Short mmCIF file of C-alpha atoms and ligand atoms in Angstrom, two decimals:
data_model
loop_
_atom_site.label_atom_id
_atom_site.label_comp_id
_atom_site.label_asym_id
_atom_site.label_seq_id
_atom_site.Cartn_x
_atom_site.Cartn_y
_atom_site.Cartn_z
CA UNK A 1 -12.20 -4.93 6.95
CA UNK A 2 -12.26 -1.02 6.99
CA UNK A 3 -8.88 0.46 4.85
CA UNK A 4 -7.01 1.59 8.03
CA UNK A 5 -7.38 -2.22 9.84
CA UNK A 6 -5.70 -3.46 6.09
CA UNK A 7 -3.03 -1.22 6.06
CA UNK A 8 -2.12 -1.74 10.14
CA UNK A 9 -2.12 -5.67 8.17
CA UNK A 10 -0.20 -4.70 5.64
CA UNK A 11 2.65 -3.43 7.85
CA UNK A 12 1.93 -6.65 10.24
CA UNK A 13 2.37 -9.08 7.60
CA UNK A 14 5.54 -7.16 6.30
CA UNK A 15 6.66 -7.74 10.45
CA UNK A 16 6.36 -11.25 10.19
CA UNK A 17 8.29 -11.81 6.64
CA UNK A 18 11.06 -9.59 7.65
CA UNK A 19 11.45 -10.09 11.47
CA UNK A 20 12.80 -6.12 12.29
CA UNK A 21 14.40 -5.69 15.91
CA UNK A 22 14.30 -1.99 15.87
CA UNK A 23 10.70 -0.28 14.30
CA UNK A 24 9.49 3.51 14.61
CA UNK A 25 6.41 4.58 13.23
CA UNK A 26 6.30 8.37 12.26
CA UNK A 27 2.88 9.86 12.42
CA UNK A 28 1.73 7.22 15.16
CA UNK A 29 -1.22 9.15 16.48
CA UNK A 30 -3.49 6.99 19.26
CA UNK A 31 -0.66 4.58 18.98
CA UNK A 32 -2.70 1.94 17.52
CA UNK A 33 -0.30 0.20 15.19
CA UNK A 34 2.21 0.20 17.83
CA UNK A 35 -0.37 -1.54 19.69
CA UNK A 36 -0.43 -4.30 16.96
CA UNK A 37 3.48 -4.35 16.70
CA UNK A 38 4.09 -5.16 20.34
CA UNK A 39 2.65 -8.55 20.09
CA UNK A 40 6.13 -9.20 17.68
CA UNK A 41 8.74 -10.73 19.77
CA UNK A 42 11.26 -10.09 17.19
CA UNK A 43 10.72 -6.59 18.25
CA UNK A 44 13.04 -5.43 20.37
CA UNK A 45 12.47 -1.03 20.53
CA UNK A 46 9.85 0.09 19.36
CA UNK A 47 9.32 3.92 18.99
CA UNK A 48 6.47 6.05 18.09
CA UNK A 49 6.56 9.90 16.87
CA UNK A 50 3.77 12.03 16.22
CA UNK A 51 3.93 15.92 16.53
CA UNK A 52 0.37 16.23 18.90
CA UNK A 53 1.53 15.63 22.28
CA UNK A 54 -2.32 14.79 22.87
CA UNK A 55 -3.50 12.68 20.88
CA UNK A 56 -0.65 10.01 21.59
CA UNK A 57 -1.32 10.84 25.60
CA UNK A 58 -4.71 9.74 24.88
CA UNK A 59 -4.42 5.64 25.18
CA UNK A 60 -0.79 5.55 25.27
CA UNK A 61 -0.62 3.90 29.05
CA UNK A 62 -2.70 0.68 26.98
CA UNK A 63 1.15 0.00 25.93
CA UNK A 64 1.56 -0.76 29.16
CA UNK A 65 2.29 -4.50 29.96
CA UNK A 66 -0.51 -6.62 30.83
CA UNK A 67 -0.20 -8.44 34.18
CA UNK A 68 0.87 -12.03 32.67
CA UNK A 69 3.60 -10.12 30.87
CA UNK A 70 5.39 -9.62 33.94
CA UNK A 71 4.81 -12.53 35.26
CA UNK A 72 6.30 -14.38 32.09
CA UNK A 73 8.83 -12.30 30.68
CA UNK A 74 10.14 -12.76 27.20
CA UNK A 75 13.39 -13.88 26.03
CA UNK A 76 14.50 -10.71 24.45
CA UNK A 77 13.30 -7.68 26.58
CA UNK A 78 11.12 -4.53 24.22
CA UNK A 79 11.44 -1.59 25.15
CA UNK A 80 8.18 0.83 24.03
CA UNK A 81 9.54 5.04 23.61
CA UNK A 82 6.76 7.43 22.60
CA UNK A 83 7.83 11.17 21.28
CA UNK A 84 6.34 14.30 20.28
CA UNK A 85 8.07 15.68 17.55
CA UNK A 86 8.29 16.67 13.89
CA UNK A 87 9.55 14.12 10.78
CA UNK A 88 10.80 16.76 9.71
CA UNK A 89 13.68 17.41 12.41
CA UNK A 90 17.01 15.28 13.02
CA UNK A 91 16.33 13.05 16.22
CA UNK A 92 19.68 10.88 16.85
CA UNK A 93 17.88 8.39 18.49
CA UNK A 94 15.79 7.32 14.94
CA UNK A 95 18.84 7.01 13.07
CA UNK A 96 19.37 3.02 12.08
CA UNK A 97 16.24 1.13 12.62
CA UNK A 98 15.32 -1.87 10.13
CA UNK A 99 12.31 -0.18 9.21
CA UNK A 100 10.10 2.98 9.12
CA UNK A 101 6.42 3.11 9.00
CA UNK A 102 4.88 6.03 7.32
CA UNK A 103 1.04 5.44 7.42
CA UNK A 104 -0.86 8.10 5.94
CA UNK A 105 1.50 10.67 7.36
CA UNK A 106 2.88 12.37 4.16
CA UNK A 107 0.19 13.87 2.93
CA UNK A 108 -0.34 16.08 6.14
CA UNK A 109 2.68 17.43 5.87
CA UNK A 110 2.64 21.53 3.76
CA UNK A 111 3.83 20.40 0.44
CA UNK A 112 7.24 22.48 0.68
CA UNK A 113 7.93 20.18 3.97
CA UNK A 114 7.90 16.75 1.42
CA UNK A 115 11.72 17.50 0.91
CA UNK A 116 13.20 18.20 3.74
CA UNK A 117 10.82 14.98 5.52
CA UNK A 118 12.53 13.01 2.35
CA UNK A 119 16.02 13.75 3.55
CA UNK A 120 15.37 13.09 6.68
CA UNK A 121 13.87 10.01 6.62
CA UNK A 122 16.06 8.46 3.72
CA UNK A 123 19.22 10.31 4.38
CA UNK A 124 19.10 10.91 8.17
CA UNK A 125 17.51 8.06 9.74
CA UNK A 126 18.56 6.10 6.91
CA UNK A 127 16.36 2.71 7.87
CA UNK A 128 16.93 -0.71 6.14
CA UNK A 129 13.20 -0.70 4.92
CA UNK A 130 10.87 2.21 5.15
CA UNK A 131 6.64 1.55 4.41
CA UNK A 132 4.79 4.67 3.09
CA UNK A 133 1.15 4.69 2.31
CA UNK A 134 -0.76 7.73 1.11
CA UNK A 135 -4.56 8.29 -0.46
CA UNK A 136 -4.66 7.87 -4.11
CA UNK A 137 -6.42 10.94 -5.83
CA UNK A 138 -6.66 9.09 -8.72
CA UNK A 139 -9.12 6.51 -6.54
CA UNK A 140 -11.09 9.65 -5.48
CA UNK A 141 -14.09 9.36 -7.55
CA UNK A 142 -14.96 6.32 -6.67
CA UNK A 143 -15.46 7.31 -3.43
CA UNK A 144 -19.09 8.33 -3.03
CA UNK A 145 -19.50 11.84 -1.63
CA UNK A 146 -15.90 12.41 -1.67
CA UNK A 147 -15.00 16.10 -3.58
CA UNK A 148 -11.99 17.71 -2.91
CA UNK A 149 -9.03 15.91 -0.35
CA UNK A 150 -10.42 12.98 1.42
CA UNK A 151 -9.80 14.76 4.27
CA UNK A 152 -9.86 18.61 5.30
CA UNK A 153 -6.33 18.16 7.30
CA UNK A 154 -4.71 16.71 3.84
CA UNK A 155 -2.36 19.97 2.13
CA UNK A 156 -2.34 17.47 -1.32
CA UNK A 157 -2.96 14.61 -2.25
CA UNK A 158 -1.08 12.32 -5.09
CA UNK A 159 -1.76 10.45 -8.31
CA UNK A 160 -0.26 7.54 -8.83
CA UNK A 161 2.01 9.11 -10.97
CA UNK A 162 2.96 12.08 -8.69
CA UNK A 163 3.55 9.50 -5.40
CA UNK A 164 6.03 6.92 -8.08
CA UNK A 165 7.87 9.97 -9.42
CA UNK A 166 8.69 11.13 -6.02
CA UNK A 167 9.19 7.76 -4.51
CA UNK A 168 11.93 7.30 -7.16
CA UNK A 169 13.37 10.57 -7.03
CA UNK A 170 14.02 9.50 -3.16
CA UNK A 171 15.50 6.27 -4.34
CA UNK A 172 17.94 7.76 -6.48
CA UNK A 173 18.95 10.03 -3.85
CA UNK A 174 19.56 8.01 -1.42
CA UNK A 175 20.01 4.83 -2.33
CA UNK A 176 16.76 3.08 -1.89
CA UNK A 177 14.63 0.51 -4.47
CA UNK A 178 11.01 0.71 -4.31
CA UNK A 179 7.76 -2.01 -4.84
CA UNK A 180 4.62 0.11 -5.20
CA UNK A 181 1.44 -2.17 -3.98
CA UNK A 182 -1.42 -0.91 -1.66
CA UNK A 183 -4.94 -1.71 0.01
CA UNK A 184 -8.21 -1.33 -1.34
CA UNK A 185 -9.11 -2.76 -4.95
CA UNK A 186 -11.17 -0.90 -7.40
CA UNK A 187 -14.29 -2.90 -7.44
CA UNK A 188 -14.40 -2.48 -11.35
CA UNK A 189 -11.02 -4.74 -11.31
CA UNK A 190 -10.06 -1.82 -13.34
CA UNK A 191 -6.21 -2.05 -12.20
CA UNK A 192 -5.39 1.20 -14.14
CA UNK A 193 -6.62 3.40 -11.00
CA UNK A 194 -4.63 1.45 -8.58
CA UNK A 195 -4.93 1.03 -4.99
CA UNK A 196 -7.28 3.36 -2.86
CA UNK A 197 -4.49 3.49 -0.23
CA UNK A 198 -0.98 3.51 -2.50
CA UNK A 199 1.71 2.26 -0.58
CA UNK A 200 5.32 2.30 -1.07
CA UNK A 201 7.89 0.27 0.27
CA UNK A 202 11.43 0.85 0.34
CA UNK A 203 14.91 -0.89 0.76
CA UNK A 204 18.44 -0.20 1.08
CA UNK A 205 19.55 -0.49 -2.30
CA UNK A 206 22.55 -3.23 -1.39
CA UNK A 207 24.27 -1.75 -4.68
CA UNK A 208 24.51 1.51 -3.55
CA UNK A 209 24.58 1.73 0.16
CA UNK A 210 28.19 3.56 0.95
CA UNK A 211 28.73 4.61 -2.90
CA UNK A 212 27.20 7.71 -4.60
CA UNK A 213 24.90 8.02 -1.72
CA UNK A 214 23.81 11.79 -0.35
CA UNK A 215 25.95 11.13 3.10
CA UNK A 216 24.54 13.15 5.87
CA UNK A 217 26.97 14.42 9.02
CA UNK A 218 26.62 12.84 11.94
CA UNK A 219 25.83 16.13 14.01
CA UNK A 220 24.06 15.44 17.51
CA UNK A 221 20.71 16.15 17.10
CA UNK A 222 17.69 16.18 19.67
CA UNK A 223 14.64 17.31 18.98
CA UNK A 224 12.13 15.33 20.41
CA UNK A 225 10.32 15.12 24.00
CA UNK A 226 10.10 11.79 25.57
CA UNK A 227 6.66 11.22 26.59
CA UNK A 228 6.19 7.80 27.55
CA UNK A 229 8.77 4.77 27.88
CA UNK A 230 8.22 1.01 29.23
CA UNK A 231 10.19 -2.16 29.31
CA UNK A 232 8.92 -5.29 29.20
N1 SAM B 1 -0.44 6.68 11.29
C1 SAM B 1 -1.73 6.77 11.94
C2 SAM B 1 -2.73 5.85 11.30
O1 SAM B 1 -2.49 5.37 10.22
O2 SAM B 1 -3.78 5.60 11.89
C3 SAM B 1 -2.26 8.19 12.01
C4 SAM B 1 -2.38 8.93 10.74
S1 SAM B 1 -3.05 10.58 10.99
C5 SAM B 1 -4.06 10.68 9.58
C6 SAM B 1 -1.66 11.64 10.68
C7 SAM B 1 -0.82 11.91 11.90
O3 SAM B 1 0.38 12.59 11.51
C8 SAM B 1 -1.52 12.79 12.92
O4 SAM B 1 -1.57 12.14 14.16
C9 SAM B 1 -0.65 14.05 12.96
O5 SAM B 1 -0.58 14.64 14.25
C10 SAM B 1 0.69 13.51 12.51
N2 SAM B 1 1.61 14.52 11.96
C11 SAM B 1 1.32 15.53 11.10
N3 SAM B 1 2.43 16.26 10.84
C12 SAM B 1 3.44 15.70 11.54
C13 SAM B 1 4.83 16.01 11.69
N4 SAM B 1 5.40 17.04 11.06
N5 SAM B 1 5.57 15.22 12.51
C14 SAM B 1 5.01 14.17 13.16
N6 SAM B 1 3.72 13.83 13.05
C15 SAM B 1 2.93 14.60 12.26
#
């Protein structure tokens, strides 16, 4: 299957281990995860966020409940909020979810943003598990044709090296532990290069939470426009 349909399965199969009630996915564009996720009855909110209004206007009303859904209502009712806004503002309403999905999302961000995005994410929202993939650069020439960013919207993108040191800068921080993985062998089995999409996936570090943690005030903060909200 084509890399983005494995990662949307990487973040599915991570669903179905770890059963989380509340999800948000940052960066959710044509809402097409989200679409995946809502077939998860352990789901119970689910929220997407992407800063272009548009393109999450574009197919966001096939969220909608089908007909039979209606008619046969789940046990535990989800509710389905869309927002524009930008990761890198405080929005109350993100703050505690069990986890985070941050898929391909970082590397669109202006370098100098990475930070500030960090803090809010890990300190702010402060989710139980967060999921970030990203392009490998040092995959890059084994893509054919591919010079420069995989991408002409990318501002960087990271070695391994670069996305593990700041993936563990973030941990120590705030408190998280990390497993690196990804999608996308290297068809040499050469397991030096790594993934062609890295991911990164966090946890609550249960030895730190509420220790030397970087505590953030609990100032009311709203910064994002409701577009779209169901209930099933
Ligand atoms: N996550 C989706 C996926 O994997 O198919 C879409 C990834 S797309 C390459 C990156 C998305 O991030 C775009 O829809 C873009 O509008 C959004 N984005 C860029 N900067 C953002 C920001 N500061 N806040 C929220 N979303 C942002």
């Amino acid at each position: 299957p084509p890399l983005y349909k494995q990662r949307y399965q990487f973040v599915v199969e991570f669903v179905k281990r770890h059963k989380p009630k509340k999800v948000v996915d940052l960066g959710c564009a044509d809402c097409s995860l989200l679409r995946k996720l809502k077939f998860h009855r352990d789901i119970e909110l689910l929220v997407g966020v992407d800063i272009d209004s548009s393109v999450i206007k574009h197919k966001m009303y096939a969220l909608a409940p089908f007909p039979s859904e209606y008619l046969k209502p789940a046990d535990q009712p989800l509710t389905i909020e869309l927002y524009q806004g930008s990761v890198t503002e405080k929005e109350l309403r993100t703050k505690g979810f069990d986890l985070v999905t941050c898929i391909e999302l970082i590397e669109h961000l202006p370098l100098a943003e990475v930070e500030r995005f960090s803090e809010v994410l890990f300190g702010y929202m402060s989710p139980a598990a967060v999921i970030v993939s990203t392009p490998n650069a040092d995959f890059n020439p084994l893509l054919p044709g591919c010079s420069g960013f995989r991408h002409i919207d990318h501002k960087f993108e990271w070695t391994k090296t670069d996305f593990q040191n700041w993936a563990l800068e973030v941990c120590r921080l705030y408190g998280y532990v990390v497993e690196f993985t990804g999608v996308g062998k290297a068809p040499s089995n050469d397991e030096s290069i790594g993934f062609c999409s890295q991911i990164g996936v966090f946890r609550k570090d249960p030895y730190r939470s509420g220790t030397s943690v970087r505590c953030e005030n609990l100032e009311n903060t709203s910064s994002y426009k409701l577009l779209y909200d169901v209930v099933y």
